[in-house]
Coordinates of C-alpha atoms in Angstrom, one line a residue:
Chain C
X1 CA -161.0 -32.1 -169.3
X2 CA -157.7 -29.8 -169.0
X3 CA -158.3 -27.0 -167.0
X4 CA -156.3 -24.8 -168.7
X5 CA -158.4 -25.4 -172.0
X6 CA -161.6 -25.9 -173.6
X7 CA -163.0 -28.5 -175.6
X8 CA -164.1 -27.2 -178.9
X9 CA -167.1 -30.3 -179.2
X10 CA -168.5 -29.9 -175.8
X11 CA -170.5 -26.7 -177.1
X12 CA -174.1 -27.5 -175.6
X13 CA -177.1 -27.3 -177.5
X14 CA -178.9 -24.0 -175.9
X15 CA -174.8 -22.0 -176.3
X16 CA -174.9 -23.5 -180.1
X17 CA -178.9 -21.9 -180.7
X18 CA -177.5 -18.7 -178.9
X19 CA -174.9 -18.7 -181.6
X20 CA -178.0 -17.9 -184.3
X21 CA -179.1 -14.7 -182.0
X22 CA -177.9 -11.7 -183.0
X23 CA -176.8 -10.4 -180.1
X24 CA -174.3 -13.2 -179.9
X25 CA -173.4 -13.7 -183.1
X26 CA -170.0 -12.0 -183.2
X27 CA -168.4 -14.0 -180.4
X28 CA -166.6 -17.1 -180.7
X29 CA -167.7 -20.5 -179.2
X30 CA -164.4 -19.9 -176.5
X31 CA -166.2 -16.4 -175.2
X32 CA -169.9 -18.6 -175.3
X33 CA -168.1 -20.7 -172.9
X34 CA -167.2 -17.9 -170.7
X35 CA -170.9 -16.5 -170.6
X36 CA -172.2 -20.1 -170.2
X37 CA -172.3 -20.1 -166.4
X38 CA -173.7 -16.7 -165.9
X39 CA -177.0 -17.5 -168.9
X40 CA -180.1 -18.6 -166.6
X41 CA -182.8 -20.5 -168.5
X42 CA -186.1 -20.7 -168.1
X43 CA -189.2 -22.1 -168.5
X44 CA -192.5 -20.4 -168.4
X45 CA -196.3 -21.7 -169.6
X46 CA -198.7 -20.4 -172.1
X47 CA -200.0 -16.6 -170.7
X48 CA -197.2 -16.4 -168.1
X49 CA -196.0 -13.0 -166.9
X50 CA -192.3 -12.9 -167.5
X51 CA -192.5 -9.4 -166.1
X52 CA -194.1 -6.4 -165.5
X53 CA -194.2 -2.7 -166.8
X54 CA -192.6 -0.7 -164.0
X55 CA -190.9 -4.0 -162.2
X56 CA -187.4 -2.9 -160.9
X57 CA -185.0 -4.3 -164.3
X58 CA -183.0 -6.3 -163.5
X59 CA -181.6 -7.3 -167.3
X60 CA -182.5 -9.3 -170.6
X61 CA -184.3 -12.0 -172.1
X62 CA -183.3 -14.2 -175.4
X63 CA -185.8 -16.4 -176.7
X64 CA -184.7 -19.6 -177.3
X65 CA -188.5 -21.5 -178.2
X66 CA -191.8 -20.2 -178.3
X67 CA -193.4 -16.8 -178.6
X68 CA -193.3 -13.9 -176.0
X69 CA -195.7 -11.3 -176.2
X70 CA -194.6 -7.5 -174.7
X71 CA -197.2 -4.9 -174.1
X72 CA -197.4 -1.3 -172.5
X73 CA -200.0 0.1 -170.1
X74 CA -202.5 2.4 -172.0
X75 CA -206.1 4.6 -171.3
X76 CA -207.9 1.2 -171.6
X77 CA -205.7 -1.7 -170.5
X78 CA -202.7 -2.8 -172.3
X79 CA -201.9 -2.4 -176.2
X80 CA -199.5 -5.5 -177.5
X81 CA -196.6 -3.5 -179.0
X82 CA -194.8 -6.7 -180.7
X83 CA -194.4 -10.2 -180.6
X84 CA -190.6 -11.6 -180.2
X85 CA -189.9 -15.2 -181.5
X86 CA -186.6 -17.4 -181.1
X87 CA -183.0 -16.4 -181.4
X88 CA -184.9 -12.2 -180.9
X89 CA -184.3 -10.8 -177.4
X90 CA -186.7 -8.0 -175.0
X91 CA -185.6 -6.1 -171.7
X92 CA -182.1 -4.8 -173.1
X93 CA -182.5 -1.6 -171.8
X94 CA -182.6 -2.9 -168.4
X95 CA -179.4 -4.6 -169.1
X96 CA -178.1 -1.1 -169.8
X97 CA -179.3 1.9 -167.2
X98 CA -181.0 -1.0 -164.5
X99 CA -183.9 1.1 -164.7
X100 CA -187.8 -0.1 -164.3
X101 CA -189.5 -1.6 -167.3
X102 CA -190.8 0.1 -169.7
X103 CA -193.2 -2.7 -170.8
X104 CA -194.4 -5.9 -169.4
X105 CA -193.4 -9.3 -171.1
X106 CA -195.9 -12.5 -171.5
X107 CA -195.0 -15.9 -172.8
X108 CA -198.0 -16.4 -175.6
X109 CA -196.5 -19.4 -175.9
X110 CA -195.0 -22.2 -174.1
X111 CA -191.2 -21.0 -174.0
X112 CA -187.7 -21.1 -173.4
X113 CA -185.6 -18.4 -172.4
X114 CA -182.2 -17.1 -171.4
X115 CA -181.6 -14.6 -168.8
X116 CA -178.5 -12.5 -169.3
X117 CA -178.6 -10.3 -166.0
X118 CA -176.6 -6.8 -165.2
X119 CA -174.5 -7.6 -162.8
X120 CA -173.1 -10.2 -164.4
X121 CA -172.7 -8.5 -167.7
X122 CA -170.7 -5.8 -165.5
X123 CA -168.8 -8.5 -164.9
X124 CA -167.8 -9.5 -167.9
X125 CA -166.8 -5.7 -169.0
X126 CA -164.9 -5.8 -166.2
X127 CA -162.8 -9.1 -167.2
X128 CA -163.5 -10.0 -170.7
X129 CA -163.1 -6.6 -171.8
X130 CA -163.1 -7.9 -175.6
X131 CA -166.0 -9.9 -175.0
X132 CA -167.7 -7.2 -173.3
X133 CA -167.3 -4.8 -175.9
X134 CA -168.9 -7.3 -178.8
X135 CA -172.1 -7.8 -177.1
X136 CA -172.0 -4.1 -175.8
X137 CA -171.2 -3.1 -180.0
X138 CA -173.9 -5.7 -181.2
X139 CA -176.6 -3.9 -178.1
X140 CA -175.8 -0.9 -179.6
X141 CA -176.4 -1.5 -183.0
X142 CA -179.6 -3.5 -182.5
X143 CA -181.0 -0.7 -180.2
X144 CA -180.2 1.5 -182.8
X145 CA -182.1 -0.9 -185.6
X146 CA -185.4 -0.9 -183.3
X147 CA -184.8 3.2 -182.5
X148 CA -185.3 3.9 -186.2
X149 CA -187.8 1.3 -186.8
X150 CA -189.7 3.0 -184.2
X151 CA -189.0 6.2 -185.8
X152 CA -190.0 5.2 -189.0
X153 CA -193.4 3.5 -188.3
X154 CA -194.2 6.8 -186.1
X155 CA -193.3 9.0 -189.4
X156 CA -195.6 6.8 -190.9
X157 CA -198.5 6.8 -189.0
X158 CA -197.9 10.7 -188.7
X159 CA -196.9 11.0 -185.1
X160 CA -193.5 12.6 -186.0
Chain V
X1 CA -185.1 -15.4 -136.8
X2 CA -183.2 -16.0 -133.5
X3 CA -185.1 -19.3 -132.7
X4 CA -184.6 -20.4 -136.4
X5 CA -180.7 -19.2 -136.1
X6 CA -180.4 -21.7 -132.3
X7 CA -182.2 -24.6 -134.3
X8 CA -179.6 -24.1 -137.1
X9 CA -176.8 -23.9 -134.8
X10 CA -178.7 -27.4 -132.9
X11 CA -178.4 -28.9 -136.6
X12 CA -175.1 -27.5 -137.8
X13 CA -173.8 -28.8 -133.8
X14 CA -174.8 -32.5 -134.6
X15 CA -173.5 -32.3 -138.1
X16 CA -170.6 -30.1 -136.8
X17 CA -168.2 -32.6 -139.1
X18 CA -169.7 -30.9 -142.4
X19 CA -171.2 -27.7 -141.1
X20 CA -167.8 -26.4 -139.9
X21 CA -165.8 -26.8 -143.2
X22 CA -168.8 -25.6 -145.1
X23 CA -168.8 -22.4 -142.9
X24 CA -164.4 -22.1 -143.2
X25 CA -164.5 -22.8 -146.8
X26 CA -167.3 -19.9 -147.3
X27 CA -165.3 -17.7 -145.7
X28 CA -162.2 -18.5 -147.0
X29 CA -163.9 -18.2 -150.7
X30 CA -164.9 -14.5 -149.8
X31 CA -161.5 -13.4 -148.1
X32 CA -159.7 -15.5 -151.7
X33 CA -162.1 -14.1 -154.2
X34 CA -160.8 -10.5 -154.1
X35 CA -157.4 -11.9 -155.2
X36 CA -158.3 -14.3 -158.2
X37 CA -160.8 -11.1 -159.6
X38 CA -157.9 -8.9 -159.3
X39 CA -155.5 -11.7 -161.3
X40 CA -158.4 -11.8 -163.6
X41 CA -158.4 -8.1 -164.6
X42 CA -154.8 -8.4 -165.3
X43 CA -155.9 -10.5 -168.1
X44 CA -156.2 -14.1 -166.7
X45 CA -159.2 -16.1 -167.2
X46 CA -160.7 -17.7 -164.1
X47 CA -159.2 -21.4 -164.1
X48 CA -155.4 -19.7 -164.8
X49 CA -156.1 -17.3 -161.9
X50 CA -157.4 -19.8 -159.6
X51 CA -154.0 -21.8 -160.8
X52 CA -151.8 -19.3 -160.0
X53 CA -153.6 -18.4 -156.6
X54 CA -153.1 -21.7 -155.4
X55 CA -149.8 -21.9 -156.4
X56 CA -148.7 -18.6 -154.8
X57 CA -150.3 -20.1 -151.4
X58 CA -148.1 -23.2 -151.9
X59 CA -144.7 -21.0 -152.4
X60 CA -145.8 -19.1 -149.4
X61 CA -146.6 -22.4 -147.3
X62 CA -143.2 -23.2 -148.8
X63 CA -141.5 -20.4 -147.4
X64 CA -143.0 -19.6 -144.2
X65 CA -144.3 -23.0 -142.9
X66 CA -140.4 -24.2 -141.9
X67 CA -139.8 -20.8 -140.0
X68 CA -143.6 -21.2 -138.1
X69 CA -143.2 -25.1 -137.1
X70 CA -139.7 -23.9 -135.6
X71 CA -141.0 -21.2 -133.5
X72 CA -143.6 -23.7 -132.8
X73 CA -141.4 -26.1 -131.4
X74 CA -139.4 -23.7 -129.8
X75 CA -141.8 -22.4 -128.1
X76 CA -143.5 -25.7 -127.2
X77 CA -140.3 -26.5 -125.1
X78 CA -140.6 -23.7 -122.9
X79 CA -143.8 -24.5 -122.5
X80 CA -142.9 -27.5 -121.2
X81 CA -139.7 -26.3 -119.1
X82 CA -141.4 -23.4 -117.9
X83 CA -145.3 -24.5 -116.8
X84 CA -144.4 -25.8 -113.5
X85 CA -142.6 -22.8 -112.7
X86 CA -145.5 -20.7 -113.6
X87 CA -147.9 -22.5 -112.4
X88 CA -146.1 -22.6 -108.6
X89 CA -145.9 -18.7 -109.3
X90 CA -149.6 -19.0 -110.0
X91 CA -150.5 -20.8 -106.7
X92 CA -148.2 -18.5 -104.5
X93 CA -149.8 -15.4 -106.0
X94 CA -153.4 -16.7 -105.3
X95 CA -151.8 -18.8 -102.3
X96 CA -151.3 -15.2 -100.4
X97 CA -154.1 -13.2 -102.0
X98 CA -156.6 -16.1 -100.2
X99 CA -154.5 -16.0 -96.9
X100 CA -155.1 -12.0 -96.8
X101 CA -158.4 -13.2 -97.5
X102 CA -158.8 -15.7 -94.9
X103 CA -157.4 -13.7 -92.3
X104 CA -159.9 -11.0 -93.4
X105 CA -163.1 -13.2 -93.5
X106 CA -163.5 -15.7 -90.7
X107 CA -166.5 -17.8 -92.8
X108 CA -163.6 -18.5 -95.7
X109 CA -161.2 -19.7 -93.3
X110 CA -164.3 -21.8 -91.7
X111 CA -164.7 -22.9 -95.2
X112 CA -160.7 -23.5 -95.9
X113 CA -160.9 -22.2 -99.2
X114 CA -157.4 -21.6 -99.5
X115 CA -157.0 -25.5 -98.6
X116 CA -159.1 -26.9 -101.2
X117 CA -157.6 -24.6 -104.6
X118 CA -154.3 -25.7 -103.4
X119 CA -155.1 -29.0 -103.1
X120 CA -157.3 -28.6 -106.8
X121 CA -154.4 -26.9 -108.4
X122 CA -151.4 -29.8 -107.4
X123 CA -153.9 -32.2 -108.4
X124 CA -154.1 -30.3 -111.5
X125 CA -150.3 -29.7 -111.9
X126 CA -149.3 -33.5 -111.5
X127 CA -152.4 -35.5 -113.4
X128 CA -152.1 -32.7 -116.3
X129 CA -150.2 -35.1 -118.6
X130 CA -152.3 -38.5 -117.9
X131 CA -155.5 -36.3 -117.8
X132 CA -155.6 -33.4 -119.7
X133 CA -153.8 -34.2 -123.1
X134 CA -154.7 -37.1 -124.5
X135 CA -158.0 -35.6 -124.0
X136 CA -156.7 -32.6 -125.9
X137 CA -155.1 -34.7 -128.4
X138 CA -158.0 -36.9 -129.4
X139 CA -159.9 -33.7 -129.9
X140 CA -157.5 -32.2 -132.4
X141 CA -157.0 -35.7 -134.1
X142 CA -160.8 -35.9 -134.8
X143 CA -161.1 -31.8 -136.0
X144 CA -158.4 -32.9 -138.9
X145 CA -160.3 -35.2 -141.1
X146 CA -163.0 -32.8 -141.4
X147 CA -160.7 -30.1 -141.9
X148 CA -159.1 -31.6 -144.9
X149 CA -162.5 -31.1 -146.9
X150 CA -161.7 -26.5 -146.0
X151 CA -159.3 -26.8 -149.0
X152 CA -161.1 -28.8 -150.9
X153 CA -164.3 -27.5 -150.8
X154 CA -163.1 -23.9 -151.1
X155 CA -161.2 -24.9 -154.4
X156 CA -164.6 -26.1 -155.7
X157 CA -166.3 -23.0 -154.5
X158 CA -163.6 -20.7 -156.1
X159 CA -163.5 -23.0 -159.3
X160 CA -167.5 -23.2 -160.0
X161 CA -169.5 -20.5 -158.2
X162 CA -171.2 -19.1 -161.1
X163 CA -172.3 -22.6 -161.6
X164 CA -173.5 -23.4 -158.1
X165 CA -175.2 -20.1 -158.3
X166 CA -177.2 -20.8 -161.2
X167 CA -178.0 -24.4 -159.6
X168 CA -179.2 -22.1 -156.7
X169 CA -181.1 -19.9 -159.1
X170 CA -182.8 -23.0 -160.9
X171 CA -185.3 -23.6 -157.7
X172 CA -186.6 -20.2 -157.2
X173 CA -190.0 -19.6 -159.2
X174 CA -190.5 -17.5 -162.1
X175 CA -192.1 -14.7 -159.8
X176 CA -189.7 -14.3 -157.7
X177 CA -186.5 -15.4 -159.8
X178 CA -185.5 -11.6 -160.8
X179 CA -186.0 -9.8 -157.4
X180 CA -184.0 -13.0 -155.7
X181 CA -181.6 -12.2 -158.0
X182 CA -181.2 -9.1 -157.7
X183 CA -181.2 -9.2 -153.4
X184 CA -178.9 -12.1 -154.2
X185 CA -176.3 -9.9 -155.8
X186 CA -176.8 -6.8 -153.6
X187 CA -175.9 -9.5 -150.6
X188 CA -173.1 -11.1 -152.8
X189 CA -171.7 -7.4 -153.3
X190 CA -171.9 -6.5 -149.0
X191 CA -170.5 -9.7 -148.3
X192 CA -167.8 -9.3 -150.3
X193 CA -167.0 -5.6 -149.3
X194 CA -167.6 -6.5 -145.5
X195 CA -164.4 -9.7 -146.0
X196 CA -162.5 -7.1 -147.6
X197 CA -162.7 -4.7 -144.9
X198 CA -162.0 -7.3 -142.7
X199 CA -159.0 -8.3 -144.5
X200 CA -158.3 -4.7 -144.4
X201 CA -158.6 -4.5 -140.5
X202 CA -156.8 -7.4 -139.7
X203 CA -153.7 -6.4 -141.7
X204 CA -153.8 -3.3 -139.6
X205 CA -154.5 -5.1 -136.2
X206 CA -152.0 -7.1 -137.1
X207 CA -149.1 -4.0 -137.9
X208 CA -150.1 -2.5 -135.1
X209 CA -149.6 -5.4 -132.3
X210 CA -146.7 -6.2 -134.3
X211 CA -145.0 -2.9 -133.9
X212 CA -146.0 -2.7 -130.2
X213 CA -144.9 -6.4 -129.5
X214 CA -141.8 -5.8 -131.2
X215 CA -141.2 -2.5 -129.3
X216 CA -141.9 -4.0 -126.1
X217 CA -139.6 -7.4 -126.5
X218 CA -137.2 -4.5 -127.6
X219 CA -137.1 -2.7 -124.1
X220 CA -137.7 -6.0 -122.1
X221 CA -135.1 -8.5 -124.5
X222 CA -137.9 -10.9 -125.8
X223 CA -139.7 -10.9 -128.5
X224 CA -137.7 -10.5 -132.0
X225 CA -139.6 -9.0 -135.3
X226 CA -141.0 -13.0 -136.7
X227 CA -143.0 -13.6 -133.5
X228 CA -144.0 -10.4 -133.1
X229 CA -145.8 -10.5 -136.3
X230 CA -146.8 -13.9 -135.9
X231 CA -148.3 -13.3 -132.4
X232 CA -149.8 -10.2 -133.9
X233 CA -151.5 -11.9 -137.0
X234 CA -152.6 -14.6 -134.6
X235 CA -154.6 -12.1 -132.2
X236 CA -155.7 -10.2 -135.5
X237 CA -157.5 -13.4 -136.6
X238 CA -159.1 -14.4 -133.1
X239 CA -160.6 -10.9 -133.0
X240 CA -162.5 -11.6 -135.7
X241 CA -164.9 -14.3 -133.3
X242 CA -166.4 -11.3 -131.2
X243 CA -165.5 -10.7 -128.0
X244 CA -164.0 -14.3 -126.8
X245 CA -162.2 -14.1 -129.6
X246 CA -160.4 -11.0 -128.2
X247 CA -160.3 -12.1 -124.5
X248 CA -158.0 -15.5 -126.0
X249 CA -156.2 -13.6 -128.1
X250 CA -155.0 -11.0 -124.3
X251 CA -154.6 -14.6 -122.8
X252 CA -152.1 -15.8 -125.7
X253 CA -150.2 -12.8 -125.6
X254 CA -150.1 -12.7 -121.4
X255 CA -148.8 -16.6 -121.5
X256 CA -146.3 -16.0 -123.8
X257 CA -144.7 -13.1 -121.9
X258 CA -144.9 -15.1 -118.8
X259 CA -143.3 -17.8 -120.4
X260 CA -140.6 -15.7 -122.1
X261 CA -139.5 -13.2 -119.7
X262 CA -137.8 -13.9 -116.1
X263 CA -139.7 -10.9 -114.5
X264 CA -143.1 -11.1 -116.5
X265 CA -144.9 -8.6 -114.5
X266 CA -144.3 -5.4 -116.1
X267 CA -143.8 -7.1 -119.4
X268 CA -147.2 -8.8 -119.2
X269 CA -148.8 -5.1 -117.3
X270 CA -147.9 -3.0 -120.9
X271 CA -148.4 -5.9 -123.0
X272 CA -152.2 -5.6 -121.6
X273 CA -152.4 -2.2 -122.3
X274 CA -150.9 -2.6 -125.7
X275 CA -153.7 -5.1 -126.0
X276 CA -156.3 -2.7 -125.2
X277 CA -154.7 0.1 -126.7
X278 CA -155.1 -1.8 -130.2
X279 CA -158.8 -2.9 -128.7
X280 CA -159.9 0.7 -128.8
X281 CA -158.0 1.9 -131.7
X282 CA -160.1 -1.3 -133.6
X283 CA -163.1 -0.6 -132.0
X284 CA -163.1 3.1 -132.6
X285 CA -161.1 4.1 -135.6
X286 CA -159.7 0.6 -138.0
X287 CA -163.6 -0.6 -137.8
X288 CA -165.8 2.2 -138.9
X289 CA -162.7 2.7 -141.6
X290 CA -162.9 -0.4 -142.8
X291 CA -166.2 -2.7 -142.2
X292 CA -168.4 0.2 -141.7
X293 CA -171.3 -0.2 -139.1
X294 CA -173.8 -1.2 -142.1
X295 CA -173.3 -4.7 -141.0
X296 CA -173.0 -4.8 -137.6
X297 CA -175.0 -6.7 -134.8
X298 CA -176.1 -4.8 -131.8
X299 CA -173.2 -5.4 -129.2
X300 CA -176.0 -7.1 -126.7
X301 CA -177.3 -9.4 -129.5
X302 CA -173.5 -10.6 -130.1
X303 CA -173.2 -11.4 -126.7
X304 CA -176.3 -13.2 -125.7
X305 CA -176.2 -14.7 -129.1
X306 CA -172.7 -16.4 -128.2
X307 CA -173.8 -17.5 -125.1
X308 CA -176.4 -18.9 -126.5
X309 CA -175.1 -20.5 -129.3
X310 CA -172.3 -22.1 -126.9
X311 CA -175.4 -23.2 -124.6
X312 CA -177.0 -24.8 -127.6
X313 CA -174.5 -25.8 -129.4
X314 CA -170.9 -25.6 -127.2
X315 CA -167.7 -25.1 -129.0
X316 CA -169.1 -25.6 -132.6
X317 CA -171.8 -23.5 -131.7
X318 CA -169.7 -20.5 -130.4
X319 CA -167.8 -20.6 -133.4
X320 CA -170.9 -20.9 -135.8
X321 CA -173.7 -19.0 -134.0
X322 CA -172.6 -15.2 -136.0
X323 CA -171.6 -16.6 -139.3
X324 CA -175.5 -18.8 -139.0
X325 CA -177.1 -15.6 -137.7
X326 CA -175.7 -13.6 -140.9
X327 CA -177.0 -16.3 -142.9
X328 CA -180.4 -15.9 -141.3
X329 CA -180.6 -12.0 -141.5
X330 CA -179.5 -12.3 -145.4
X331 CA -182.6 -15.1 -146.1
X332 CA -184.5 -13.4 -143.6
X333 CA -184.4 -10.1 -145.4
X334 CA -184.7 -12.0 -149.5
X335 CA -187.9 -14.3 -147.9
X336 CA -189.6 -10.9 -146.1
X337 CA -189.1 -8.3 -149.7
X338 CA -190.1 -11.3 -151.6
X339 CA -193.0 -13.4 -150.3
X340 CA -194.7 -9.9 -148.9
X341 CA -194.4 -8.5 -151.8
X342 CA -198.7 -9.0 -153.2
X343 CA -198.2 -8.5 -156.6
X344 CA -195.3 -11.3 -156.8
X345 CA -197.4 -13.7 -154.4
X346 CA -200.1 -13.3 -157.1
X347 CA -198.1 -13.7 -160.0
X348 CA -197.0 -17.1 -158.6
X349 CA -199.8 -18.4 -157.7
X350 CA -201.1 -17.2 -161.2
X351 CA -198.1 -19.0 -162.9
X352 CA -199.2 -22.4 -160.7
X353 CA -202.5 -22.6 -162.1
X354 CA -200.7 -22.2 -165.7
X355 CA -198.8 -24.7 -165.3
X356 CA -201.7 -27.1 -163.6
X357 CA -203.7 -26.9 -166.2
X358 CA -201.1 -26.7 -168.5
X359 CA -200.1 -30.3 -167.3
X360 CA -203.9 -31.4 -166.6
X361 CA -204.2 -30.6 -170.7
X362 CA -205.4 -33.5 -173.0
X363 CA -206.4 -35.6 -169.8
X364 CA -210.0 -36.2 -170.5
X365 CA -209.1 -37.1 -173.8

């Protein structure tokens, strides 16, 4: 392999799923290869705790199999708040302000994930500006999507 | 942590052949690292930066390595013309000291002290060549193989850290995988402000020797501007092993004024104060403006941790016991916020089970 180029039809199988996420979906397969080495995956069983509401945040998860279930502490133990499926991702705004979690996150399923961690995505603003700026547009805009969602289905149930 | 950091020093002694590299190449990946990120924000990506790293190294090997293995040589022959001189000088000085001495104390005369280091020292003067240097040579010849892997591993390490990383990554559990990670970086980050301070201090060590050498060979006609620096770089670098590392670098610099000037004695008197001088100014002012005392050793530790380490493991284990101990203190500090954290211990052994009887499923049929 030249080491001043990449081979378009080495694209693995997990960086051609991560294509289909959202998040992702505006970069080219050269900027997938520059995020390759910094994506951890992992595996976790059926009822696993992936982590925990009020855990120091370290970043975010995409789902590439299986179903994670995320959940917030209430008056009488914990109320599921949604249910994330492949190619949909949880714990961006760790990603963003490295804060604590705002809800815990449990694999319902057994699954497949991708960790995209904050110092690494500092990183990348830092060197692949461009790249940097598509996922930080794409964050934005999805954040935005579940921000009025949320806003929305609290008009509706008469909360706002 | 000190017993395990003496065991490691045992094991890295008696595989000193790949512990040694592995411990140069490290550091050399932390002191190279700063560079390549800083060709990287100019727009490079990694492999091009790495590229044009190496090839700025080779241009400077280019340029400098001619002028270095001349002063080398040059300073090899004097070596050689001027040894027996110094060494007679040598054995006068302590010749009369001992006499004074003798004359002084009748149980050293009884004991004919004086006798027995002259006798030790021509003994030492004519078998040197038959005794001493092959001796020498053998143990440089069998240091280079081993070296050779320095380059290559740190090429690898600069090339693919990310990847090794993530290799690294791949064996912690799912409990403990996001706060490793995240003392991982935090350790990543001090290690690699700590080599750039260092980088930081030695360039200043290194000015400041220089300028004093340079000075000196001015008033005393020795020394020009090249070997000042040179001499001053070298004594910069050998300060960075505590202590002896300081101690050889005085020695260099007091053997090369003997062996330069006709009347050493004054030249070699300022050049130890010029030495010290830099000491302090190191010690007191370049350190705490550079490294910082967030990652310092207790001066007491250092030392009987040296000693130590030499005892253990002799030269390879002076030269590794502080980078091992580092290594300890970092795992030390990741395994003791990790495994005592109760909620994390549970949640792992919570995720076992899971995956036992996730594994046990569809057994009884």
């Amino acid at each position: 392999m030249s080491l001043f180029s990449y081979r378009e039809d080495e694209l693995s199988a997990e960086l051609t799923l991560l294509r289909e996420v959202p998040l992702f979906s505006t970069l080219k397969r050269r900027d997938l290869r520059v995020l390759e080495p910094i994506l951890h995956e992992r595996s976790y069983v059926h009822d696993e705790v992936i982590f925990e509401e009020g855990d120091e945040g370290l970043g975010m998860y995409v789902v590439l199999e299986g179903q994670v279930r995320i959940a917030r502490k209430g008056l009488i133990g914990s109320k599921e708040v949604t249910r994330l499926g492949p190619g949909q991702f949880f714990g961006e705004l760790s990603l963003l302000d490295g804060g604590p979690r705002s809800a815990s996150a449990v694999a319902t399923d057994s699954c497949r994930l991708f960790g995209f961690f904050r110092p690494e995505f500092l990183e990348i603003l830092e060197k692949h500006e461009k790249i940097g700026a598509k996922i930080s547009f794409q964050l934005a805009k999805l954040t935005t999507m579940r921000l009025r969602q949320s806003i929305q289905g609290a008009q509706i149930n008469g909360s706002l | 942590m000190i017993g395990g950091t003496l065991l490691a020093v045992f094991l890295c002694d008696w595989m000193w052949w790949i512990s040694i590299p592995l411990v140069a190449s490290v550091v050399l990946y932390y002191i190279a690292l700063p560079i390549i990120e800083w060709l990287e924000r100019r727009g490079l990506d990694h492999s091009k930066a790495l590229w044009v790293f190496i090839l700025g190294l080779t241009l400077l090997a280019a340029v400098l390595g001619p002028a270095l293995l001349s002063w080398f040589t040059t300073q090899a022959y004097l070596v050689q013309e001027k040894l027996p001189a110094v060494l007679n000088r040598i054995n006068e000085t302590l010749g009369s000291s001992i006499m004074g001495m003798e004359e002084e104390y009748l149980w050293m005369q009884e004991a004919e002290v004086g006798k027995k280091i002259n006798a030790k020292l021509e003994l030492f003067k004519e078998g040197f060549v038959e005794s001493y240097l092959p001796n020498v040579v053998v143990y440089v010849l069998h240091w280079v193989p081993c070296m050779l892997l320095v380059p290559y591993l740190t090429f690898f390490f600069l090339k693919d850290a990310h990847r090794l990383k993530k290799l690294l990554m791949r064996g912690v559990p799912n409990a403990f995988f996001e706060k490793v990670l995240l003392l991982f970086h935090r350790l990543d980050g001090q290690v690699k402000k700590y080599f750039c301070g260092l980088m930081m201090m030695t360039l200043l060590d290194t000015v400041t020797l220089a300028l004093g050498l340079w000075v000196l060979g001015l008033n005393f006609g020795v020394f020009g501007i090249v070997p000042s620096i040179f001499l001053g770089l070298l004594c910069a670098v050998l300060s960075w092993l505590p202590f002896i590392g300081s101690v050889v670098g005085c020695l260099v610099i007091v053997l090369v004024c003997v062996i330069q000037s006709a009347e050493p004695a004054w030249l070699v008197f300022w050049a130890v104060i010029l030495f010290v001088s830099v000491r302090l100014l190191d010690d007191f002012l370049y350190t705490p403006m550079t490294i910082g005392r967030s990652l310092s050793v207790h001066p007491l530790v250092t030392v009987l941790m040296i000693f130590a380490g030499g005892f253990v493991g002799g030269v390879t284990g002076l030269l590794l016991v502080m980078p091992v101990l580092g290594v300890a203190m970092v795992l030390g500090e990741i395994f003791g916020q990790v495994w005592f954290d109760a909620r994390l211990r549970a949640r792992y052994h919570w995720g076992r089970q899971l995956r036992l009887r996730a594994a046990r499923e569809g057994l009884s049929g």
